[in-house]
CSV table of C-alpha atoms and ligand atoms in Angstrom, one decimal:
chain,number,residue,atom,x,y,z
M,1082,MET,CA,22.9,27.6,-27.0
M,1083,ARG,CA,25.2,29.3,-24.3
M,1084,PHE,CA,26.3,28.8,-20.7
M,1085,ASP,CA,27.6,31.2,-17.8
M,1086,VAL,CA,28.3,30.2,-14.8
M,1087,ILE,CA,28.5,32.7,-11.9
M,1088,THR,CA,31.1,30.9,-9.3
M,1089,LEU,CA,34.1,31.7,-7.3
M,1090,PHE,CA,36.2,28.6,-8.1
M,1091,PRO,CA,35.7,29.4,-12.5
M,1092,GLU,CA,38.4,26.9,-13.0
M,1093,MET,CA,36.6,24.1,-11.4
M,1094,VAL,CA,33.5,24.6,-14.1
M,1095,GLU,CA,35.7,25.0,-17.0
M,1096,THR,CA,38.3,21.9,-16.0
M,1097,ALA,CA,35.3,19.9,-15.5
M,1098,ALA,CA,33.5,20.4,-18.3
M,1099,GLY,CA,36.0,20.6,-21.0
M,1100,PHE,CA,36.4,16.8,-20.6
M,1101,GLY,CA,33.9,14.3,-22.8
M,1102,VAL,CA,30.6,15.3,-24.5
M,1103,THR,CA,30.5,18.5,-22.2
M,1104,GLY,CA,34.2,19.0,-24.1
M,1105,LYS,CA,33.7,17.9,-27.4
M,1106,ALA,CA,30.6,20.1,-27.7
M,1107,ILE,CA,32.5,23.4,-26.2
M,1108,GLU,CA,35.3,22.7,-29.0
M,1109,LYS,CA,33.1,22.3,-32.0
M,1110,ASN,CA,31.1,25.6,-30.7
M,1111,HIS,CA,27.6,23.5,-30.1
M,1112,VAL,CA,28.1,25.5,-27.0
M,1113,GLN,CA,29.6,28.5,-25.5
M,1114,LEU,CA,30.7,28.4,-21.8
M,1115,SER,CA,31.9,31.2,-19.9
M,1116,VAL,CA,32.8,32.0,-16.3
M,1117,TRP,CA,32.3,34.5,-14.1
M,1118,ASN,CA,34.1,35.0,-10.3
M,1119,PRO,CA,32.1,37.6,-8.0
M,1120,ARG,CA,35.7,38.4,-6.4
M,1121,ASP,CA,36.1,40.5,-10.4
M,1122,TYR,CA,33.1,42.4,-9.2
M,1123,THR,CA,34.3,43.7,-6.0
M,1124,HIS,CA,35.4,47.2,-5.6
M,1125,ASP,CA,37.4,47.2,-2.1
M,1126,ARG,CA,40.8,46.2,-1.5
M,1127,HIS,CA,40.6,42.7,0.2
M,1128,ARG,CA,37.9,42.0,-3.0
M,1129,THR,CA,35.2,40.6,-0.6
M,1130,VAL,CA,32.6,38.3,-1.5
M,1131,ASP,CA,31.6,37.3,1.6
M,1132,ASP,CA,30.0,38.7,4.9
M,1133,ARG,CA,28.7,37.3,8.2
M,1134,PRO,CA,25.0,36.5,8.5
M,1135,TYR,CA,22.5,39.6,10.3
M,1136,GLY,CA,21.2,37.8,13.3
M,1137,GLY,CA,24.2,35.9,13.6
M,1138,GLY,CA,25.0,32.0,13.6
M,1139,PRO,CA,28.4,30.2,11.9
M,1140,GLY,CA,29.2,30.7,8.4
M,1141,MET,CA,29.5,33.6,6.2
M,1142,VAL,CA,26.9,35.1,3.2
M,1143,MET,CA,28.1,35.9,-0.3
M,1144,LYS,CA,27.5,39.4,-1.0
M,1145,TYR,CA,24.1,40.3,-3.2
M,1146,GLN,CA,26.5,43.0,-4.9
M,1147,PRO,CA,29.2,41.0,-6.7
M,1148,LEU,CA,27.2,38.4,-7.7
M,1149,HIS,CA,24.5,41.0,-8.9
M,1150,ASP,CA,27.0,42.2,-11.0
M,1151,ALA,CA,28.6,39.2,-12.3
M,1152,VAL,CA,25.1,38.1,-13.7
M,1153,LEU,CA,24.6,42.0,-14.8
M,1154,ALA,CA,28.0,40.9,-16.8
M,1155,ALA,CA,27.0,37.6,-18.6
M,1156,LYS,CA,23.8,39.2,-19.4
M,1157,ALA,CA,25.7,42.2,-21.0
M,1158,ILE,CA,27.7,38.9,-23.3
M,1159,GLY,CA,24.0,37.0,-24.1
M,1160,SER,CA,20.9,38.0,-25.7
M,1161,ASN,CA,18.3,39.9,-24.0
M,1162,GLN,CA,16.0,36.6,-22.8
M,1163,ALA,CA,18.6,35.1,-20.6
M,1164,LYS,CA,17.1,32.8,-17.6
M,1165,VAL,CA,19.0,33.3,-14.5
M,1166,VAL,CA,19.4,29.9,-11.9
M,1167,TYR,CA,20.0,29.6,-8.4
M,1168,LEU,CA,21.3,26.2,-7.5
M,1169,SER,CA,20.4,24.8,-3.9
M,1170,PRO,CA,18.4,22.0,-2.2
M,1171,GLN,CA,15.7,24.5,-2.2
M,1172,GLY,CA,14.8,24.5,-5.6
M,1173,LYS,CA,12.9,22.3,-8.3
M,1174,PRO,CA,14.4,18.5,-8.6
M,1175,LEU,CA,16.7,18.0,-11.9
M,1176,SER,CA,14.7,15.8,-14.3
M,1177,GLN,CA,15.2,14.6,-17.8
M,1178,ALA,CA,12.3,16.8,-18.5
M,1179,LEU,CA,13.5,20.1,-17.0
M,1180,PHE,CA,16.9,19.6,-19.2
M,1181,ALA,CA,15.0,19.2,-22.4
M,1182,GLU,CA,13.0,22.4,-21.9
M,1183,ALA,CA,15.6,24.4,-20.8
M,1184,SER,CA,17.6,22.7,-23.9
M,1185,GLN,CA,15.7,25.4,-26.0
M,1186,LEU,CA,17.3,28.6,-24.6
M,1187,SER,CA,19.6,30.2,-25.7
M,1188,GLN,CA,21.4,31.6,-22.3
M,1189,LEU,CA,21.3,30.1,-19.2
M,1190,ILE,CA,23.1,31.8,-16.3
M,1191,LEU,CA,23.8,29.0,-13.8
M,1192,VAL,CA,24.5,30.8,-10.4
M,1193,ALA,CA,26.9,28.8,-8.0
M,1194,GLY,CA,26.8,29.1,-4.3
M,1195,ARG,CA,29.6,28.9,-1.3
M,1196,TYR,CA,29.8,29.0,2.2
M,1197,GLU,CA,26.4,29.0,4.0
M,1198,GLY,CA,24.4,30.3,1.2
M,1199,ILE,CA,23.8,33.7,-0.3
M,1200,ASP,CA,21.7,37.1,0.4
M,1201,GLU,CA,18.2,36.3,0.0
M,1202,ARG,CA,17.6,39.7,-1.5
M,1203,PHE,CA,19.6,38.2,-4.5
M,1204,ILE,CA,17.8,35.2,-5.8
M,1205,GLN,CA,14.2,37.5,-5.2
M,1206,LEU,CA,15.9,40.3,-7.2
M,1207,ASP,CA,17.8,38.1,-9.4
M,1208,CYS,CA,16.9,34.6,-10.3
M,1209,ASP,CA,14.0,33.2,-12.2
M,1210,GLU,CA,14.3,29.7,-10.9
M,1211,GLU,CA,15.6,27.8,-8.3
M,1212,TRP,CA,16.8,24.1,-9.3
M,1213,SER,CA,17.8,21.4,-6.8
M,1214,ALA,CA,20.4,18.5,-7.7
M,1215,GLY,CA,18.8,16.2,-5.2
M,1216,ASP,CA,18.0,16.1,-1.8
M,1217,TYR,CA,21.4,16.4,-0.2
M,1218,VAL,CA,24.0,18.9,0.8
M,1219,ILE,CA,26.9,19.9,-1.3
M,1220,SER,CA,29.7,22.0,-0.7
M,1221,GLY,CA,28.7,24.5,-3.4
M,1222,GLY,CA,26.5,24.4,-6.4
M,1223,GLU,CA,29.8,24.3,-9.2
M,1224,LEU,CA,29.1,20.5,-9.3
M,1225,ALA,CA,24.9,21.0,-9.5
M,1226,ALA,CA,25.6,23.4,-12.3
M,1227,LEU,CA,27.7,20.9,-14.2
M,1228,ILE,CA,25.2,18.1,-14.1
M,1229,VAL,CA,22.7,21.2,-15.6
M,1230,ILE,CA,25.6,22.0,-18.5
M,1231,ASP,CA,25.8,17.8,-19.5
M,1232,GLY,CA,22.4,16.9,-19.2
M,1233,ILE,CA,21.1,20.0,-21.4
M,1234,THR,CA,24.4,19.9,-24.0
M,1235,ARG,CA,23.9,16.4,-24.5
M,1236,LEU,CA,20.3,17.6,-26.0
M,1237,LEU,CA,21.4,20.0,-28.5
M,1238,PRO,CA,21.8,19.3,-32.4
M,1239,ASN,CA,24.7,17.7,-33.5
M,1240,VAL,CA,25.9,17.1,-29.9
M,1241,LEU,CA,25.5,13.2,-29.9
M,1242,GLY,CA,26.6,11.1,-33.0
M,1243,ASP,CA,24.1,8.8,-34.5
M,1244,GLU,CA,24.6,6.1,-32.7
M,1245,GLU,CA,24.6,7.6,-29.1
M,1246,SER,CA,21.5,9.9,-30.1
M,1247,ALA,CA,19.3,7.0,-31.2
M,1248,ASN,CA,19.9,5.3,-28.0
M,1249,GLN,CA,18.6,8.3,-26.6
M,1250,ASP,CA,14.8,8.7,-28.5
M,1251,SER,CA,14.0,4.8,-27.4
M,1252,HIS,CA,14.6,5.4,-23.7
M,1253,SER,CA,14.1,8.9,-22.4
M,1254,ASP,CA,10.6,7.5,-21.9
M,1255,GLY,CA,11.0,7.0,-18.3
M,1256,LEU,CA,12.4,3.3,-18.0
M,1257,LEU,CA,15.6,2.3,-17.0
M,1258,GLU,CA,18.2,1.1,-19.8
M,1259,TYR,CA,18.3,-2.5,-20.2
M,1260,PRO,CA,21.6,-4.7,-19.4
M,1261,GLN,CA,24.8,-4.3,-21.8
M,1262,PHE,CA,27.6,-7.3,-22.5
M,1263,THR,CA,30.7,-6.4,-24.5
M,1264,ARG,CA,33.5,-10.0,-25.0
M,1265,PRO,CA,34.4,-12.1,-23.5
M,1266,GLU,CA,31.1,-14.3,-23.8
M,1267,HIS,CA,31.9,-15.7,-20.5
M,1268,VAL,CA,32.9,-13.9,-16.8
M,1269,GLU,CA,33.8,-15.6,-13.6
M,1270,GLY,CA,31.3,-17.8,-14.2
M,1271,LEU,CA,28.6,-15.2,-15.5
M,1272,SER,CA,27.6,-15.4,-19.7
M,1273,VAL,CA,25.9,-13.4,-22.0
M,1274,PRO,CA,22.3,-13.6,-22.4
M,1275,LYS,CA,21.5,-16.2,-25.2
M,1276,VAL,CA,19.2,-14.0,-27.0
M,1277,LEU,CA,22.1,-11.6,-27.5
M,1278,MET,CA,24.5,-13.7,-28.8
M,1279,GLY,CA,21.8,-14.9,-32.1
M,1280,GLY,CA,21.0,-12.0,-34.5
M,1281,ASN,CA,17.4,-11.6,-34.3
M,1282,HIS,CA,16.9,-8.0,-34.2
M,1283,ALA,CA,13.2,-8.2,-33.3
M,1284,ASP,CA,13.7,-10.7,-30.1
M,1285,ILE,CA,17.1,-8.3,-29.3
M,1286,GLU,CA,14.8,-5.6,-29.1
M,1287,CYS,CA,11.7,-8.1,-27.0
M,1288,TRP,CA,14.5,-8.9,-24.2
M,1289,ARG,CA,15.8,-5.5,-24.0
M,1290,LEU,CA,12.2,-3.7,-23.4
M,1291,LYS,CA,11.5,-6.8,-21.3
M,1292,GLN,CA,14.6,-5.9,-19.2
M,1293,ALA,CA,14.0,-2.1,-19.0
M,1294,LEU,CA,10.5,-2.5,-17.7
M,1295,GLY,CA,11.7,-5.4,-15.5
M,1296,ARG,CA,14.2,-3.3,-13.8
M,1297,THR,CA,12.2,-0.4,-13.8
M,1298,TRP,CA,9.7,-2.3,-11.9
M,1299,GLN,CA,13.0,-4.2,-9.2
M,1300,LYS,CA,14.5,-1.4,-9.2
M,1301,ARG,CA,12.1,2.4,-9.3
M,1302,PRO,CA,8.7,1.2,-8.8
M,1303,ASP,CA,8.0,4.9,-8.2
M,1304,LEU,CA,9.2,5.5,-12.0
M,1305,LEU,CA,6.7,2.6,-13.1
M,1306,GLU,CA,3.9,3.9,-11.1
M,1307,LYS,CA,3.8,7.3,-13.4
M,1308,LYS,CA,4.2,5.2,-16.0
M,1309,GLN,CA,0.5,4.2,-18.4
M,1310,LEU,CA,1.9,0.6,-20.1
M,1311,ASN,CA,0.3,-0.1,-23.1
M,1312,ALA,CA,-0.7,-4.2,-24.0
M,1313,GLU,CA,2.8,-5.2,-25.1
M,1314,GLN,CA,4.4,-3.2,-22.4
M,1315,ALA,CA,2.4,-4.8,-19.5
M,1316,SER,CA,2.3,-8.5,-20.8
M,1317,LEU,CA,6.1,-7.7,-21.0
M,1318,LEU,CA,6.8,-7.2,-17.2
M,1319,GLN,CA,4.4,-10.0,-16.6
M,1320,GLN,CA,6.6,-12.5,-18.0
M,1321,PHE,CA,9.5,-10.8,-16.6
M,1322,LYS,CA,7.6,-11.5,-13.5
M,1323,ASN,CA,7.1,-15.0,-14.0
M,1324,GLU,CA,10.8,-15.8,-15.4
M,1325,LEU,CA,11.7,-14.8,-11.7
M,1326,ASP,CA,9.0,-17.1,-10.2
M,1327,VAL,CA,10.8,-20.1,-12.7
M,1328,LYS,CA,14.3,-19.1,-11.7
M,1329,GLY,CA,13.7,-18.9,-8.6
M,1330,CYS,CA,12.4,-22.2,-7.6
M,1331,SER,CA,14.9,-24.4,-5.6
M,1332,ASP,CA,13.6,-27.5,-8.4
M,1333,GLU,CA,14.6,-25.8,-11.6
C,1893,4GY,N1,21.7,19.9,-3.5
C,1893,4GY,N2,21.2,21.0,-5.7
C,1893,4GY,C1,22.7,21.8,-4.3
C,1893,4GY,C2,23.8,22.3,-3.2
C,1893,4GY,C3,24.8,23.8,-1.7
C,1893,4GY,C4,24.0,27.4,-1.5
C,1893,4GY,C5,26.7,27.3,-0.4
C,1893,4GY,C6,22.0,20.9,-4.4
C,1893,4GY,O1,22.0,22.4,-6.4
C,1893,4GY,N3,22.7,22.8,-5.0
C,1893,4GY,O2,23.6,21.4,-2.6
C,1893,4GY,N4,24.1,23.0,-2.7
C,1893,4GY,C7,25.3,24.9,-1.9
C,1893,4GY,C8,23.8,25.8,-2.1
C,1893,4GY,C9,25.6,27.5,-0.6
C,1893,4GY,C10,26.3,25.1,-0.5
């Protein structure tokens, strides 16, 4: 899969993507990443990429033509089935499901805006979709584009090692992760749950599922409401709640 990012800050995207899982995936050619600076597609002496908003108001707006020509350049390099996505708070919220679907694409062109935004006609004419990293405002689309690149890259074949991807399967199922512990056994009077210290793998699996259900119920009840629990899951969640009641009783 190839990613192309249209950005006024190409080094920001290339540098950040060069670390960790995405960095390795690029190194090993599981993904290609190219960055395209709209400034390189201007024709005036000042390499102007922005202009004042029609109708007045504060700030500047990114001009259509440099963005359009940057997208054309990115399209010319890939196959002819590129999807063009503009990152903005007005887009469809990012999700694991959106990443899974996008991981089937051969080319994803991500457009990172700056200033007060971009000319609306570029969104209308050149973009297939608009995606949002969340209901907040950041200073430019680059960080959102990096989230997308990271989230999709880790789903591509052979990118994660065996150990990492096994974990992926069992918990991309709409539940939060179970808690993790490593040495030492005791930290500031807090010890590791006993079940994890023994080698009973069935008990450990059961405990982890119970924790995943319990934490999702505690921290993200909205996720549980969307999910239909099977009999085992419902029973484990009930156990989690019962155990909380017992521990919370001052006589225990
Ligand atoms: N949230 N999700 C987001 C954003 C701000 C274009 C400059 C977001 O994706 N992008 O907050 N972007 C950008 C939008 C103009 C500011």
